[in-house]
PDB file of C-alpha atoms in Angstrom:
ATOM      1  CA  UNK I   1     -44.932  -1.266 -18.649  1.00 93.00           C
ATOM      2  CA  UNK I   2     -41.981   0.983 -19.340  1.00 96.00           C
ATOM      3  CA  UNK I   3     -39.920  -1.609 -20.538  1.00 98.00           C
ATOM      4  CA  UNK I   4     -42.579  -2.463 -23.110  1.00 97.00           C
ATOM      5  CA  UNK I   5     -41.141  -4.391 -26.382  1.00 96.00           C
ATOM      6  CA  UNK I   6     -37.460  -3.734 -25.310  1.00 97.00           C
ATOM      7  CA  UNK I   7     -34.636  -6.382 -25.344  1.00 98.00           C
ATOM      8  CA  UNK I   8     -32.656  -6.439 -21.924  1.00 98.00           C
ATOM      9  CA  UNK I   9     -29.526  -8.925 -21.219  1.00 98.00           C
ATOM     10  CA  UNK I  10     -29.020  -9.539 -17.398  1.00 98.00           C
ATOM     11  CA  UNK I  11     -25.780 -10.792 -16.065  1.00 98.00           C
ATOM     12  CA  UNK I  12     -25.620 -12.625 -12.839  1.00 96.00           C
ATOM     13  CA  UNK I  13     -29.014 -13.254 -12.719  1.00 97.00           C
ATOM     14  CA  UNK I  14     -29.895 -16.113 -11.423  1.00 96.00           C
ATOM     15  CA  UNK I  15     -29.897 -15.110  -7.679  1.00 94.00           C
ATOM     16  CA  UNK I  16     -29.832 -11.929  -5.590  1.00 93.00           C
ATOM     17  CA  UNK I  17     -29.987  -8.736  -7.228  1.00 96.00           C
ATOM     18  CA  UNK I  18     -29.617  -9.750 -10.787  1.00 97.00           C
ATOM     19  CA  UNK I  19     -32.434 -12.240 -10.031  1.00 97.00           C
ATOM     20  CA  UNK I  20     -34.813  -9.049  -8.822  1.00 97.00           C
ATOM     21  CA  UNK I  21     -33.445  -7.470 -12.116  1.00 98.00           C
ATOM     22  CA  UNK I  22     -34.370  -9.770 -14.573  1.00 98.00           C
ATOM     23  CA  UNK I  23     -37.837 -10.199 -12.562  1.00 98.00           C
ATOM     24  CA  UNK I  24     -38.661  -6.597 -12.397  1.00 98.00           C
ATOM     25  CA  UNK I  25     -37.693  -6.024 -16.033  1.00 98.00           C
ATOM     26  CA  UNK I  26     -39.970  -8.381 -17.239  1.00 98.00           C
ATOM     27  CA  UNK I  27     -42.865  -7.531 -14.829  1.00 98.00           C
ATOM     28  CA  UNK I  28     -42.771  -3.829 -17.200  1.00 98.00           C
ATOM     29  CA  UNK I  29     -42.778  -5.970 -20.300  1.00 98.00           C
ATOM     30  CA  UNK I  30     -39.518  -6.438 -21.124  1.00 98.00           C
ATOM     31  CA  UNK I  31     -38.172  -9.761 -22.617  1.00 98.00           C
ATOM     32  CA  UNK I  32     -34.948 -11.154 -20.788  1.00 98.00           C
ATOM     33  CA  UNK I  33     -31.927 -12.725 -21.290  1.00 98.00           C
ATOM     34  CA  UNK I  34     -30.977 -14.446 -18.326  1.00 98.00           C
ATOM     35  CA  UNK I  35     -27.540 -15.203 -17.616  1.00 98.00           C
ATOM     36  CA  UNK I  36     -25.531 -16.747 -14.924  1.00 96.00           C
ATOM     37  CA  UNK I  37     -22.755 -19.751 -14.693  1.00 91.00           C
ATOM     38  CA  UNK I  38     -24.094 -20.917 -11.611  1.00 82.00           C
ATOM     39  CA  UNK I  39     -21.098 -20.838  -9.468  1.00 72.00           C
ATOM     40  CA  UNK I  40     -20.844 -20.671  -5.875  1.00 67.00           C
ATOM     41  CA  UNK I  41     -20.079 -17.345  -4.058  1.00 63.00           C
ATOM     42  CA  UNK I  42     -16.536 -17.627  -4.683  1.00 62.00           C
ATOM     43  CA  UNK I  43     -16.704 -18.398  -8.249  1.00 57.00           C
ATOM     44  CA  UNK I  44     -16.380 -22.260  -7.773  1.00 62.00           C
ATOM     45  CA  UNK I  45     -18.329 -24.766  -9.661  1.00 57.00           C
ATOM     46  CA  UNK I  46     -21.244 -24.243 -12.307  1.00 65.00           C
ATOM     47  CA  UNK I  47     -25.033 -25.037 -12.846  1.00 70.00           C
ATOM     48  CA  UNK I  48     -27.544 -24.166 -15.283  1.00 77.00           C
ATOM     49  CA  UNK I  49     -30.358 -24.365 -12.354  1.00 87.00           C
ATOM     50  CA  UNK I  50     -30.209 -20.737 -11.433  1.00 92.00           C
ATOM     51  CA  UNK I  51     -30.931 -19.049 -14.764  1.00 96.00           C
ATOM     52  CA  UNK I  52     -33.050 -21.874 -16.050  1.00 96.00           C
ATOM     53  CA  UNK I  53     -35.163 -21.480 -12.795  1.00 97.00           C
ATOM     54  CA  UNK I  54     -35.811 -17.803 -13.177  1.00 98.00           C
ATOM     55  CA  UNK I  55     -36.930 -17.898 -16.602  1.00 98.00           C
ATOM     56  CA  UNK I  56     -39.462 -20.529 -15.401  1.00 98.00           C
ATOM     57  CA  UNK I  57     -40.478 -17.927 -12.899  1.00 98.00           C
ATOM     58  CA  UNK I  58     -40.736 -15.175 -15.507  1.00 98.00           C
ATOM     59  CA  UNK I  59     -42.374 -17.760 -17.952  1.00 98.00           C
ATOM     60  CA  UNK I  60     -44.850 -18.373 -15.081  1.00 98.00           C
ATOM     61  CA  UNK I  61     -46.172 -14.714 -14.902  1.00 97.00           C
ATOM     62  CA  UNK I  62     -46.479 -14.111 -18.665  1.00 97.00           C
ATOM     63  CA  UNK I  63     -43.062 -13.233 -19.460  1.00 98.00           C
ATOM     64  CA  UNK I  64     -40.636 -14.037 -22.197  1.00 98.00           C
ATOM     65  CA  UNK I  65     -37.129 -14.978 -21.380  1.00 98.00           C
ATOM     66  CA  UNK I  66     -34.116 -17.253 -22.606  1.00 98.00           C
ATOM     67  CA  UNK I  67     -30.995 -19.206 -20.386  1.00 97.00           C
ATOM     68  CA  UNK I  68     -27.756 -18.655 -20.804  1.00 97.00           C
ATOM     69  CA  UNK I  69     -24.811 -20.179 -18.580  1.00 96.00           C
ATOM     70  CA  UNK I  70     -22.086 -18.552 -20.546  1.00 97.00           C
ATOM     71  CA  UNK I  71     -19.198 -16.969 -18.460  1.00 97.00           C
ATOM     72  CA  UNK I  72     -19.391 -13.443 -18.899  1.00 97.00           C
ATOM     73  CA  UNK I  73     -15.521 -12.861 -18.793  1.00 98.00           C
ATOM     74  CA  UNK I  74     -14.680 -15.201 -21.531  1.00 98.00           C
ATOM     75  CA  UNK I  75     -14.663 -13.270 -25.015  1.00 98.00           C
ATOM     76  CA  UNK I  76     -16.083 -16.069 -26.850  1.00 98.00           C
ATOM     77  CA  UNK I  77     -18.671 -16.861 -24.103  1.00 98.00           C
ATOM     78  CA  UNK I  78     -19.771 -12.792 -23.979  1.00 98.00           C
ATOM     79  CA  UNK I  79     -20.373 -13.024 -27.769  1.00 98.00           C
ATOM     80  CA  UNK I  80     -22.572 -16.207 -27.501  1.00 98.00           C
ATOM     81  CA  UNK I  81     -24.255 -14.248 -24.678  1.00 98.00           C
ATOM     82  CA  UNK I  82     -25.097 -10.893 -26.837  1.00 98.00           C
ATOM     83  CA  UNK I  83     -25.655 -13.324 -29.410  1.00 98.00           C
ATOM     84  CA  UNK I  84     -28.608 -15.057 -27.264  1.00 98.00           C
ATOM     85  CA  UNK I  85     -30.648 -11.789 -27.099  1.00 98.00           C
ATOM     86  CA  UNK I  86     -30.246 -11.028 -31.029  1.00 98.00           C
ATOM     87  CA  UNK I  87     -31.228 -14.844 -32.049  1.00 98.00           C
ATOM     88  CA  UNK I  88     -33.733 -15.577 -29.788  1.00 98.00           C
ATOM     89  CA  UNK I  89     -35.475 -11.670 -29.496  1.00 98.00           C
ATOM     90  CA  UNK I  90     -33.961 -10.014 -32.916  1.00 97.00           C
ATOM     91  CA  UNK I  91     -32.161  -7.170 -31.101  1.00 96.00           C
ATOM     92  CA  UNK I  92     -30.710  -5.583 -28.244  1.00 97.00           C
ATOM     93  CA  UNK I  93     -31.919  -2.667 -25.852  1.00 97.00           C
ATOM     94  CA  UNK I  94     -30.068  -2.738 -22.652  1.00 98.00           C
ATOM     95  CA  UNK I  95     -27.209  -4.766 -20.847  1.00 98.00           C
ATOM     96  CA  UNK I  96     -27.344  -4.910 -17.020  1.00 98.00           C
ATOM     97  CA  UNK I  97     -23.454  -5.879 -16.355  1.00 98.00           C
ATOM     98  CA  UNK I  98     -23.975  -7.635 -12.616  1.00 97.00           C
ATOM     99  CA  UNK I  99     -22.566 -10.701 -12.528  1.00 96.00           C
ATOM    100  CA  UNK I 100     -19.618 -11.326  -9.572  1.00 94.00           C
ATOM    101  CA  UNK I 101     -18.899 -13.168  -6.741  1.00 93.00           C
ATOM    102  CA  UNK I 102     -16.028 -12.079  -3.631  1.00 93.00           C
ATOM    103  CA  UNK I 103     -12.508 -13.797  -2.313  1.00 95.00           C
ATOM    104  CA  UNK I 104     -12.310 -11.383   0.703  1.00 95.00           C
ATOM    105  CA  UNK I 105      -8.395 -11.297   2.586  1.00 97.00           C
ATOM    106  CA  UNK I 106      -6.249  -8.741   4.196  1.00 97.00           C
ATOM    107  CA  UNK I 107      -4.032  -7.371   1.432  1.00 97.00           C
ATOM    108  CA  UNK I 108      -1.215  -9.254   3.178  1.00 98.00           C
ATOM    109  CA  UNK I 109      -2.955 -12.755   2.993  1.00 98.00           C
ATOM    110  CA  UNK I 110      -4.722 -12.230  -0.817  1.00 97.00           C
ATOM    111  CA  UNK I 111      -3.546 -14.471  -3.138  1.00 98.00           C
ATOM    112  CA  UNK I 112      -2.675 -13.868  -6.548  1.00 98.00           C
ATOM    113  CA  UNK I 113      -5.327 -16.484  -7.837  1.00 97.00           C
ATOM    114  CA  UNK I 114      -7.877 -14.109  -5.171  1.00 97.00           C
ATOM    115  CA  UNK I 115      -6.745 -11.126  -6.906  1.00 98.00           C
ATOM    116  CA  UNK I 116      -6.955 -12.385 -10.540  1.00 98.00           C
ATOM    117  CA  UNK I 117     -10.006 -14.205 -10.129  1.00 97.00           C
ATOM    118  CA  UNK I 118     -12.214 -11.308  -8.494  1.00 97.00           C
ATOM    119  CA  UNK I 119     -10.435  -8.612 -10.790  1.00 98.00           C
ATOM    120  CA  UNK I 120     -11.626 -10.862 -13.885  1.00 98.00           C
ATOM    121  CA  UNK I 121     -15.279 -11.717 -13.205  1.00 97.00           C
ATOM    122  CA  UNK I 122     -16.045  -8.349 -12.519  1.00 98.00           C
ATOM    123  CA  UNK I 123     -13.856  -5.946 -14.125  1.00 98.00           C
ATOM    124  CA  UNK I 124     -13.358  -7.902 -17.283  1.00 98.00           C
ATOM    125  CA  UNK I 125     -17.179  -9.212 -17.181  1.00 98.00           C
ATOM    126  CA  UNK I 126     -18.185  -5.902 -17.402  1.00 98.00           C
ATOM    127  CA  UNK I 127     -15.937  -5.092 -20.305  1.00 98.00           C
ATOM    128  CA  UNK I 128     -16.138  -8.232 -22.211  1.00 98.00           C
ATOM    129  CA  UNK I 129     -20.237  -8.165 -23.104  1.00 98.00           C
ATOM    130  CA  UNK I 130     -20.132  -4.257 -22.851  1.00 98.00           C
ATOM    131  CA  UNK I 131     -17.628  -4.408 -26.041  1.00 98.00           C
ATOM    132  CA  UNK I 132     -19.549  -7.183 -27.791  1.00 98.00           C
ATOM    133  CA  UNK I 133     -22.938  -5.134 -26.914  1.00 98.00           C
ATOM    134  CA  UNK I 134     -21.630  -2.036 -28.314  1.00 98.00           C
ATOM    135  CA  UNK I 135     -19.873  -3.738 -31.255  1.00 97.00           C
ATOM    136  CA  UNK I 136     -23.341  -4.379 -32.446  1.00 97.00           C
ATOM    137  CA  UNK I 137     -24.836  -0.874 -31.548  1.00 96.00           C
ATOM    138  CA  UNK I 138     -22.049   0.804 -33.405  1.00 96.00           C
ATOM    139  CA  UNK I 139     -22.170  -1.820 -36.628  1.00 95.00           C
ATOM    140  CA  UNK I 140     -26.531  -0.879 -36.304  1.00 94.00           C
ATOM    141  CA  UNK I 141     -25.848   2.879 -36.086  1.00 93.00           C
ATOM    142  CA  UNK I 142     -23.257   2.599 -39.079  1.00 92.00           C
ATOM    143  CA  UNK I 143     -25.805   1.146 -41.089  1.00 92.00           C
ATOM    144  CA  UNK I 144     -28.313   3.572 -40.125  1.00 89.00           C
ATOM    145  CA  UNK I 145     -30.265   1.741 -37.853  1.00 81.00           C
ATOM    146  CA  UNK I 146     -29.723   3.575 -35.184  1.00 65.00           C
ATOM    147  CA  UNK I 147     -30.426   2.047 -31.424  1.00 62.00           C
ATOM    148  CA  UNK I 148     -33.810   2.896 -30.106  1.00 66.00           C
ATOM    149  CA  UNK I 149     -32.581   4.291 -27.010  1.00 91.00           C
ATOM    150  CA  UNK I 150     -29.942   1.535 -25.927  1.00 96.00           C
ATOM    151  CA  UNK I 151     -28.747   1.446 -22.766  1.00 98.00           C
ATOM    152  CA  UNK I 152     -26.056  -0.114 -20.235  1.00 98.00           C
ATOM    153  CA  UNK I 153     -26.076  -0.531 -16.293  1.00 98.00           C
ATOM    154  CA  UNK I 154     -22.994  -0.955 -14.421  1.00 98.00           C
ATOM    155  CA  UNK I 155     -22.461  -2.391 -11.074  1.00 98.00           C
ATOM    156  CA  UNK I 156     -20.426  -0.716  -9.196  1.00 98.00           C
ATOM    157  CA  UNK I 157     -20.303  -1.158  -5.295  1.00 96.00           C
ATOM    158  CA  UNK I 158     -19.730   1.659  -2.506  1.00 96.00           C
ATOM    159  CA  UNK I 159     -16.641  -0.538  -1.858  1.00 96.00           C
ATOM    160  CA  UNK I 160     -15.292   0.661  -5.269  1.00 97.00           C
ATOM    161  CA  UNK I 161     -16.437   4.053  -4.748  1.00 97.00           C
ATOM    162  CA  UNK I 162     -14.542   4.268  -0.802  1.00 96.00           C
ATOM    163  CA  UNK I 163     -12.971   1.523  -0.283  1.00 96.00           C
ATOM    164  CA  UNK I 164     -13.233  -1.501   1.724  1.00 96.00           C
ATOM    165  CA  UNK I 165     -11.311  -3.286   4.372  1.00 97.00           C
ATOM    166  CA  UNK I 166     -10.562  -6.841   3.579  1.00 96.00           C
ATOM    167  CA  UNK I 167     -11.588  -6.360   0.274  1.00 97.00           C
ATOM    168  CA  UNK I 168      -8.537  -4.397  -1.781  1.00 97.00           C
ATOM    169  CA  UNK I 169      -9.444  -6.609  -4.958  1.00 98.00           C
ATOM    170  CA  UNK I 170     -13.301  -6.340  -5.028  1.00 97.00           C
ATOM    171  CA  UNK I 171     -13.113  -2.914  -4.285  1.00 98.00           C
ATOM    172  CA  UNK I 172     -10.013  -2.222  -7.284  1.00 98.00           C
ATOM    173  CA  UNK I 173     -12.565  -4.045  -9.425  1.00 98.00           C
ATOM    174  CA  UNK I 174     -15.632  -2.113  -8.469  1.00 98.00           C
ATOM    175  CA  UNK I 175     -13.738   1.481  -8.788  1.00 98.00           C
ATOM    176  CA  UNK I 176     -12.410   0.077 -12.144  1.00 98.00           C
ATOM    177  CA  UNK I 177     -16.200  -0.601 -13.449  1.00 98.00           C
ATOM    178  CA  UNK I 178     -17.057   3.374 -12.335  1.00 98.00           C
ATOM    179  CA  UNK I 179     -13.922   4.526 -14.466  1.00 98.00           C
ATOM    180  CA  UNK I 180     -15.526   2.409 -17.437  1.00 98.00           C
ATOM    181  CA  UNK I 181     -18.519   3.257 -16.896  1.00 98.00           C
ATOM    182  CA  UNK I 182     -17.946   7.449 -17.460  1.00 98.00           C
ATOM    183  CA  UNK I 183     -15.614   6.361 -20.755  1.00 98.00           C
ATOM    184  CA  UNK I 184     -18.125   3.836 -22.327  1.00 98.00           C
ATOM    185  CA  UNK I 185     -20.804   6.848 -21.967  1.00 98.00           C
ATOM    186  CA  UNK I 186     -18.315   9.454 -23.606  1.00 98.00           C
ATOM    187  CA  UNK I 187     -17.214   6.696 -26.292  1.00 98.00           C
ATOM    188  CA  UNK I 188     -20.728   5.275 -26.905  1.00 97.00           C
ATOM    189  CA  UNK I 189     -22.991   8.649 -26.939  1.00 96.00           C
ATOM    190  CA  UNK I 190     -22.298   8.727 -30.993  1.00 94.00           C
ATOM    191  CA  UNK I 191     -24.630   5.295 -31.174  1.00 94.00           C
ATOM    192  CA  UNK I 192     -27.117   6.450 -29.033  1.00 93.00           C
ATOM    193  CA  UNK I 193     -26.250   4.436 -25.846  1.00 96.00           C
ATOM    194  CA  UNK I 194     -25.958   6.126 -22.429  1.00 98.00           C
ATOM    195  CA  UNK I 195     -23.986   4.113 -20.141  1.00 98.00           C
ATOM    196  CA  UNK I 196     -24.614   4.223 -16.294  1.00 98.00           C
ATOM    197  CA  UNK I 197     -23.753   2.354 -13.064  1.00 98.00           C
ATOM    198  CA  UNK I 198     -25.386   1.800  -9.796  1.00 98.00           C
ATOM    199  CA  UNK I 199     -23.484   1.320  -6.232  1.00 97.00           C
ATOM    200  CA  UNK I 200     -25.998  -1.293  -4.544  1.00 96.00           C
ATOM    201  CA  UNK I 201     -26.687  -2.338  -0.865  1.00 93.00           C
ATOM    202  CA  UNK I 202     -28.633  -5.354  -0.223  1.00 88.00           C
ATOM    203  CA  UNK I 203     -28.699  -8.881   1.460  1.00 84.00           C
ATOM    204  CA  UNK I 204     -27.498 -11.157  -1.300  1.00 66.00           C
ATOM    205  CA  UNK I 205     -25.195 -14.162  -1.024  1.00 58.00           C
ATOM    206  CA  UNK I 206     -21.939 -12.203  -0.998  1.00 54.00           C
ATOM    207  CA  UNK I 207     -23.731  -9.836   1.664  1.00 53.00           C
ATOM    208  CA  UNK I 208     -25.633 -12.076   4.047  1.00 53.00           C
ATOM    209  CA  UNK I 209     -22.754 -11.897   6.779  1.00 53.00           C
ATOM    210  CA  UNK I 210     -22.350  -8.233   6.758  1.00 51.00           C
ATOM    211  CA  UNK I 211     -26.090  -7.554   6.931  1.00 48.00           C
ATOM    212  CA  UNK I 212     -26.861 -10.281   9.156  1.00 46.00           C
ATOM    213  CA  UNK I 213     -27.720  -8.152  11.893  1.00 46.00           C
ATOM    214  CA  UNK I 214     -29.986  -5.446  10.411  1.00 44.00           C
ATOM    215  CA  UNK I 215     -33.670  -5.765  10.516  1.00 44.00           C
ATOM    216  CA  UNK I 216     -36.189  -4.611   8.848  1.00 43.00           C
ATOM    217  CA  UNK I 217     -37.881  -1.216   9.438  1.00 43.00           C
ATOM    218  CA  UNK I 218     -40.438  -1.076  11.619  1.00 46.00           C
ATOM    219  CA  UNK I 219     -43.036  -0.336   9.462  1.00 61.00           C
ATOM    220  CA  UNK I 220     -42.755  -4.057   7.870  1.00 75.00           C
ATOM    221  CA  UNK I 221     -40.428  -2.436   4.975  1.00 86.00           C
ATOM    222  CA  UNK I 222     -37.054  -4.611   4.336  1.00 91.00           C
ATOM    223  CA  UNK I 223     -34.956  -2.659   3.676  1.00 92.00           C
ATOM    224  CA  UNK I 224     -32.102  -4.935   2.644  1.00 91.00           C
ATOM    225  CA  UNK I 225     -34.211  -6.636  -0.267  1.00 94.00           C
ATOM    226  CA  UNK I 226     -32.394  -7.165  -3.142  1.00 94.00           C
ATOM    227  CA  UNK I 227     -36.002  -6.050  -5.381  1.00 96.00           C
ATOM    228  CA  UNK I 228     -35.464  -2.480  -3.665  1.00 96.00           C
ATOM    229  CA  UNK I 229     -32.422  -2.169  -6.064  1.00 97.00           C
ATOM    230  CA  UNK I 230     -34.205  -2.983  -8.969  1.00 98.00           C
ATOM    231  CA  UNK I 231     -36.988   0.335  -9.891  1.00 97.00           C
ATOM    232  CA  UNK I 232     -34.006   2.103 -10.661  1.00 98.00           C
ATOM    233  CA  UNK I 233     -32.279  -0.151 -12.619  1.00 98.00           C
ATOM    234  CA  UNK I 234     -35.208  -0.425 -14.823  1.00 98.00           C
ATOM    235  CA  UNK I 235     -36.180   3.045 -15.091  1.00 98.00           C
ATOM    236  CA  UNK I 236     -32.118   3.683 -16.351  1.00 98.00           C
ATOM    237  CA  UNK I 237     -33.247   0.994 -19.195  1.00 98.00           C
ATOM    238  CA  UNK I 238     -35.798   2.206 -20.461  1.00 97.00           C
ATOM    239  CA  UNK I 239     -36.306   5.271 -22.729  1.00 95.00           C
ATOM    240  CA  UNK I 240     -37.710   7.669 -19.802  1.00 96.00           C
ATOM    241  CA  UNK I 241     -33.783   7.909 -19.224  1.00 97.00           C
ATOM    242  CA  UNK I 242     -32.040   9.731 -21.988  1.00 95.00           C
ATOM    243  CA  UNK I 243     -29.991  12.222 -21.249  1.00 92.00           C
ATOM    244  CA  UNK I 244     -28.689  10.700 -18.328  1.00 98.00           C
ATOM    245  CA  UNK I 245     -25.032   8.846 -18.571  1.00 98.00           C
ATOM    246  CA  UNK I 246     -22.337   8.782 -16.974  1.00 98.00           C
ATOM    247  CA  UNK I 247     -23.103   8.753 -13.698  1.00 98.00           C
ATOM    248  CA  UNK I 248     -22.993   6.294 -10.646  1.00 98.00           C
ATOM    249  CA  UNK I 249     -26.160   6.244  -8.085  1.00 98.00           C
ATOM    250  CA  UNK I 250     -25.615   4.921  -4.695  1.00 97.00           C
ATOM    251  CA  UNK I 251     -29.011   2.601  -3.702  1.00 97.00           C
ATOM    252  CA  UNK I 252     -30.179   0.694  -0.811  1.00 95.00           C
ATOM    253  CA  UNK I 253     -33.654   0.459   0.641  1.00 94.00           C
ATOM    254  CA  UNK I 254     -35.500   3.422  -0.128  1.00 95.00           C
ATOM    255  CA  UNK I 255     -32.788   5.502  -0.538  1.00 96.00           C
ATOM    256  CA  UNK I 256     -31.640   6.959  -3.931  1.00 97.00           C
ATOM    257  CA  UNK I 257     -28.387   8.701  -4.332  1.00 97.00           C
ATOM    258  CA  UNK I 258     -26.014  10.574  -6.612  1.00 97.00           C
ATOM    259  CA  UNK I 259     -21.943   9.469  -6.190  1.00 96.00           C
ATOM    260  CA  UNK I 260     -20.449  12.792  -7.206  1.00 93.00           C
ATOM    261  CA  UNK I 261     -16.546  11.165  -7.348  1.00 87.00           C
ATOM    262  CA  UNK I 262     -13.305  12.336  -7.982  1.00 90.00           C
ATOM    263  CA  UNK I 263     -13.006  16.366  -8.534  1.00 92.00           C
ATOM    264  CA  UNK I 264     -10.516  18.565  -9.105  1.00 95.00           C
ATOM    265  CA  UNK I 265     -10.081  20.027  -6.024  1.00 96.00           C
ATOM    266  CA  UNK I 266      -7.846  22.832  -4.537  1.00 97.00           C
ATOM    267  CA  UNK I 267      -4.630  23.894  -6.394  1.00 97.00           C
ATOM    268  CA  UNK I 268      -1.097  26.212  -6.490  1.00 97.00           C
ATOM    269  CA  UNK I 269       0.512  26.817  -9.532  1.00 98.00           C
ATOM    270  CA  UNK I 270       4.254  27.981  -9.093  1.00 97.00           C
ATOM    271  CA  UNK I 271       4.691  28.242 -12.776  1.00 98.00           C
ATOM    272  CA  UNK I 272       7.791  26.514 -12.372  1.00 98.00           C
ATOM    273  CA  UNK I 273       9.417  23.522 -11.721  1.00 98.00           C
ATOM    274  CA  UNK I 274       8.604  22.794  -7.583  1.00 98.00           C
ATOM    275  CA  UNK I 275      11.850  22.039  -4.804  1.00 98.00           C
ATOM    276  CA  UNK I 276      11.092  19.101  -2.870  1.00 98.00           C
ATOM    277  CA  UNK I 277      11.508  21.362   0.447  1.00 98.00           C
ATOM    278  CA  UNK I 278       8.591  23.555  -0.682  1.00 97.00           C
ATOM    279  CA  UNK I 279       6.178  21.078  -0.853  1.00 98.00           C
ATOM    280  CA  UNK I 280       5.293  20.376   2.349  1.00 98.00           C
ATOM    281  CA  UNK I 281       4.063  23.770   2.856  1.00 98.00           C
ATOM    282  CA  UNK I 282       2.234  23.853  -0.145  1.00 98.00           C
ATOM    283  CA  UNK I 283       0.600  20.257   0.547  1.00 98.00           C
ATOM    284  CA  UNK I 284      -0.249  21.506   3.767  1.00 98.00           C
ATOM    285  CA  UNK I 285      -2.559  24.299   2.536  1.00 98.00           C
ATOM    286  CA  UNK I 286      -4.414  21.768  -0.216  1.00 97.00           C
ATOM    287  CA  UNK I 287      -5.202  19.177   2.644  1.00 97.00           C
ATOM    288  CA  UNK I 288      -6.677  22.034   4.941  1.00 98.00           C
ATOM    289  CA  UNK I 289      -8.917  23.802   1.558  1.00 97.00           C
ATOM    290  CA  UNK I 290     -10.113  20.372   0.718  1.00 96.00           C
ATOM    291  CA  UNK I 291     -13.200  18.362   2.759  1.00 94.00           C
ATOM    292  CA  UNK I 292     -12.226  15.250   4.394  1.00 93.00           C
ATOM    293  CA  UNK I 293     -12.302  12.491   2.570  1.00 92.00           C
ATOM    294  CA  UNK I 294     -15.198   9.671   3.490  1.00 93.00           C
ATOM    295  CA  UNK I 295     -13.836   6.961   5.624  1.00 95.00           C
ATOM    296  CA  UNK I 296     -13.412   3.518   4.138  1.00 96.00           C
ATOM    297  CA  UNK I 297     -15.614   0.949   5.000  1.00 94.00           C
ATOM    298  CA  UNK I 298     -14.596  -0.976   8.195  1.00 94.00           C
ATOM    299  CA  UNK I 299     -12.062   1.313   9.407  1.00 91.00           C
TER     300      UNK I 299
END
């Protein structure tokens, strides 16, 4: 019960992993906004049926937990969202930022409606509820109520983190939510908030063809579950977890891993103004100091 009397907003969660989100969170005690427009894989059409079904499910086992349908990457509709945990619980703890679907093409056959859309449900649903969220942490803090140990959770994607063939705009999106992620925890440390992300594997809806062909381990153990993503993302939202922001964990199965990013790497300084001419020389030298990069998914 880690997540014992705390507040906890979960985009997306109506199926896959923000469904096994808003189902663990609860499970440690946590009460649960549960949000998701109900929209196909691409992003077409809407239904209340996913989130309302969940919070039957939660409401089955004990649990406390509200609807909401509200698109996450409308302002208005991320307000109304926040605003659901605060009038229906009295405050806010963490947000889990999940929500997304996928419009996969070869750079030179994505649209601009592909790009847009996938570039605004998850870059800008991230952003949108994460300013409204903090908004209210900052305007708590100010009035000396300061946040018991609030907290945000990213979703980032190993596509974001390497890249991803057939994927240029779900993977710009996902490496934009990793850059947000280490500025929202320098910006929002002041109120109290730390401000992580997570880089998940698992079968969901936007993942069933990929992993269509792994099985499960031996040993009965699924490793593709969306619930294996989950312990983590619970144990970043509750209070066991201060001190720990800005930083994106890679997580599938069993496996647990730290994404150390970009670094500064290997350097010359001329103290001067460089000659075109030189430069190969001098580029030459970097590239063999430096470790190959890691190859991009599906290359």
């Amino acid at each position: 019960m880690i997540m014992d009397g705390r507040v906890v907003v979960v985009t997306g969660a109506g199926r896959g992993i923000g469904r096994a989100h808003a189902l663990a969170f609860a499970a440690e005690g946590a009460s649960v906004v549960v949000n998701d427009a109900g929209v196909a894989a691409d992003g077409s059409g809407t239904s209340a049926g996913p989130a309302e079904q969940v919070v039957a499910e939660i409401e089955e086992r004990g649990g406390k937990a509200v609807a909401n349908t509200d698109d996450v990457a409308d302002w208005a509709g991320a307000a109304r969202l926040i605003g659901t945990a605060l009038e229906n619980f009295g405050k806010l703890d963490v947000l889990v930022n999940n929500a997304g679907f996928v419009r996969d093409r070869m750079l030179v056959t994505l649209s601009e409606q592909e790009w847009d859309a996938v570039i605004r449900v998850h870059l800008k649903g991230h952003f949108a509820p994460l300013h409204h969220a903090a908004a209210h942490w900052r305007a708590e803090a100010k009035a000396g109520r300061t946040p018991s140990s609030a907290r945000v959770i990213n979703t980032s994607s190993g596509a974001g983190l390497l890249g991803s063939v057939g994927q240029g705009n779900y993977s710009a999106a996902k490496a934009g939510i990793a850059g947000l992620t280490v500025v929202a925890a320098a910006e929002l440390a002041r109120y109290g908030v730390t401000v992580n992300a997570i880089a998940p594997a698992a079968r969901t809806r936007m993942t069933e063809q990929v992993f269509a062909e792994m099985m499960a381990a031996g040993d009965g153990f699924d490793a593709m579950a969306p619930e294996n993503i989950s312990p983590l993302v619970v144990w970043l939202g509750s209070a066991e977890s201060a001190g720990v922001t800005g930083r994106v964990f890679e997580v599938d199965g069993g496996r647990v891993s730290l994404a150390t990013g970009w670094r500064h790497g290997p350097e010359r300084d001329k103290g001067a103004r460089w000659e075109p001419a030189e430069l190969g020389a001098v580029v030459a030298e970097l590239l063999a100091e430096a470790p190959e990069p890691e190859p991009v998914y599906g290359v």
